Amino acid sequence: MKVLWNDQIVDESEVKIDLEDRGYQFGDGIYEVIRIYDGYMYMEKEHLDRLWVSAEKIRMTLPFTKEALSERLHQLAKEAGLENARVYFQVTRGTAKPRLHDFPDPKEVPPVLMADIQPASRPTAKQTIGIRAGFVEDKRWLHCDIKSISLLGNLLALDEAKQNGYEEAVLVRDNYVTEASASNLWMVKNEVLYTHPDGNLILPGITKIKIREIAKALGIELKEEAFTDKELLAADECFKTSSVAEIMPIIEIDNQKIGDGMPGKVTKKILHAYIEAVNLSVQA
Ligand code: PLP
């Protein structure tokens, strides 16, 4: 498999990551995931912009431009020959020896970039039936707005939900629902759409940007306000969003039905509009 390694596209077997790479030792890095539909990188600009925002927040200077990275990602996608896929890319703060907590001088230690492409298909079967989730206490740090490769808090939450027999974790901090383990979380109550406001407690999703546009176009009232776990259990509909999961209905939380326990009508409308938006971008 071909991968991007710094500024080269090479066979995976040629990549050498140093044992002292700060990503490997400290989780000191950031990442992005872009969905490719029929060869089109959906909302690429927004994902690249967010990578630069994450870099700034961790005080990392990226040694390449957005244009150069974009060109490399497109080249990789072409070489991989995958029409429907997801591209994962990450940048770590590079290899600094000996291991020291202090950030190295970026002039001496350049960040390390990698990207790989894997096939991906639309999760249509799950979208038709919805998924079952469980509440998990949000014990992550207070920089959830940074798309950090240090995902242990998210992984522990997902694992806790799975151990309890659920497919996903709905994270709750101080009684308020923040997001899911790798997606943003939404509820519909009396025809109004609610989601947690951006800030340091959630990742500002790129899919969320698109849902704002869709809600406006469909005349659905959107309130970016935090809601409690109790309010969510009393909601009419619930769904999560991410670049890979798109719009995914959540039909039960902690074994309690949300609404009638089926994907809701507003959820389905938004999913339909999302796929229309994807198709329009692909055809443009
Ligand atoms: N929240 C978290 C914690 C995530 O990991 C993700 C995606 O990976 C999202 C939200 C959704 O982000 P996006 O819509 O940009 O894929």
PDB file of C-alpha atoms and ligand atoms in Angstrom, residues 31-33 47 50 140 144 147 151 154 179-184 202-208 241-244, ligand 1:
ATOM      1  CA  TYR A  31      -4.688  14.444  12.821  1.00  0.00           C
ATOM      2  CA  GLU A  32      -7.563  14.681  10.368  1.00  0.00           C
ATOM      3  CA  VAL A  33      -9.830  12.265   8.512  1.00  0.00           C
ATOM      4  CA  HIS A  47     -10.441  19.794   7.278  1.00  0.00           C
ATOM      5  CA  ARG A  50      -8.957  22.657  11.220  1.00  0.00           C
ATOM      6  CA  ARG A 140     -11.378  13.597  28.890  1.00  0.00           C
ATOM      7  CA  CYS A 144     -11.388  18.484  23.361  1.00  0.00           C
ATOM      8  CA  LYS A 147      -7.958  17.054  17.137  1.00  0.00           C
ATOM      9  CA  LEU A 151      -7.330   9.607  22.061  1.00  0.00           C
ATOM     10  CA  ASN A 154     -12.220   8.641  23.854  1.00  0.00           C
ATOM     11  CA  GLU A 179     -20.584  14.553  22.227  1.00  0.00           C
ATOM     12  CA  ALA A 180     -20.087  10.876  21.329  1.00  0.00           C
ATOM     13  CA  SER A 181     -16.741   9.060  21.420  1.00  0.00           C
ATOM     14  CA  ALA A 182     -15.769  10.068  17.857  1.00  0.00           C
ATOM     15  CA  SER A 183     -18.663  12.209  16.646  1.00  0.00           C
ATOM     16  CA  ASN A 184     -20.885  15.163  17.545  1.00  0.00           C
ATOM     17  CA  ILE A 202     -16.113  19.177  22.121  1.00  0.00           C
ATOM     18  CA  LEU A 203     -14.430  18.848  18.744  1.00  0.00           C
ATOM     19  CA  PRO A 204     -15.886  21.371  16.279  1.00  0.00           C
ATOM     20  CA  GLY A 205     -16.965  18.845  13.651  1.00  0.00           C
ATOM     21  CA  ILE A 206     -16.715  19.542   9.946  1.00  0.00           C
ATOM     22  CA  THR A 207     -19.963  17.622   9.466  1.00  0.00           C
ATOM     23  CA  LYS A 208     -21.466  20.024  12.034  1.00  0.00           C
ATOM     24  CA  THR A 241     -22.425  13.058  13.063  1.00  0.00           C
ATOM     25  CA  SER A 242     -18.924  12.598  11.698  1.00  0.00           C
ATOM     26  CA  SER A 243     -17.206  12.552   8.335  1.00  0.00           C
ATOM     27  CA  VAL A 244     -17.240   8.749   8.301  1.00  0.00           C
TER      28      VAL A 244
HETATM   29  N1  PLP B   1     -16.065  14.643  17.921  1.00  0.00           N
HETATM   30  C1  PLP B   1     -15.021  13.803  18.036  1.00  0.00           C
HETATM   31  C2  PLP B   1     -14.491  13.483  19.383  1.00  0.00           C
HETATM   32  C3  PLP B   1     -14.455  13.196  16.893  1.00  0.00           C
HETATM   33  O1  PLP B   1     -13.414  12.364  17.014  1.00  0.00           O
HETATM   34  C4  PLP B   1     -15.019  13.499  15.621  1.00  0.00           C
HETATM   35  C5  PLP B   1     -14.477  12.906  14.402  1.00  0.00           C
HETATM   36  O2  PLP B   1     -13.568  12.124  14.411  1.00  0.00           O
HETATM   37  C6  PLP B   1     -16.103  14.381  15.556  1.00  0.00           C
HETATM   38  C7  PLP B   1     -16.596  14.944  16.727  1.00  0.00           C
HETATM   39  C8  PLP B   1     -16.757  14.719  14.235  1.00  0.00           C
HETATM   40  O3  PLP B   1     -15.882  15.462  13.434  1.00  0.00           O
HETATM   41  P1  PLP B   1     -16.042  15.538  11.853  1.00  0.00           P
HETATM   42  O4  PLP B   1     -17.467  15.881  11.581  1.00  0.00           O
HETATM   43  O5  PLP B   1     -15.105  16.616  11.487  1.00  0.00           O
HETATM   44  O6  PLP B   1     -15.654  14.194  11.302  1.00  0.00           O
END
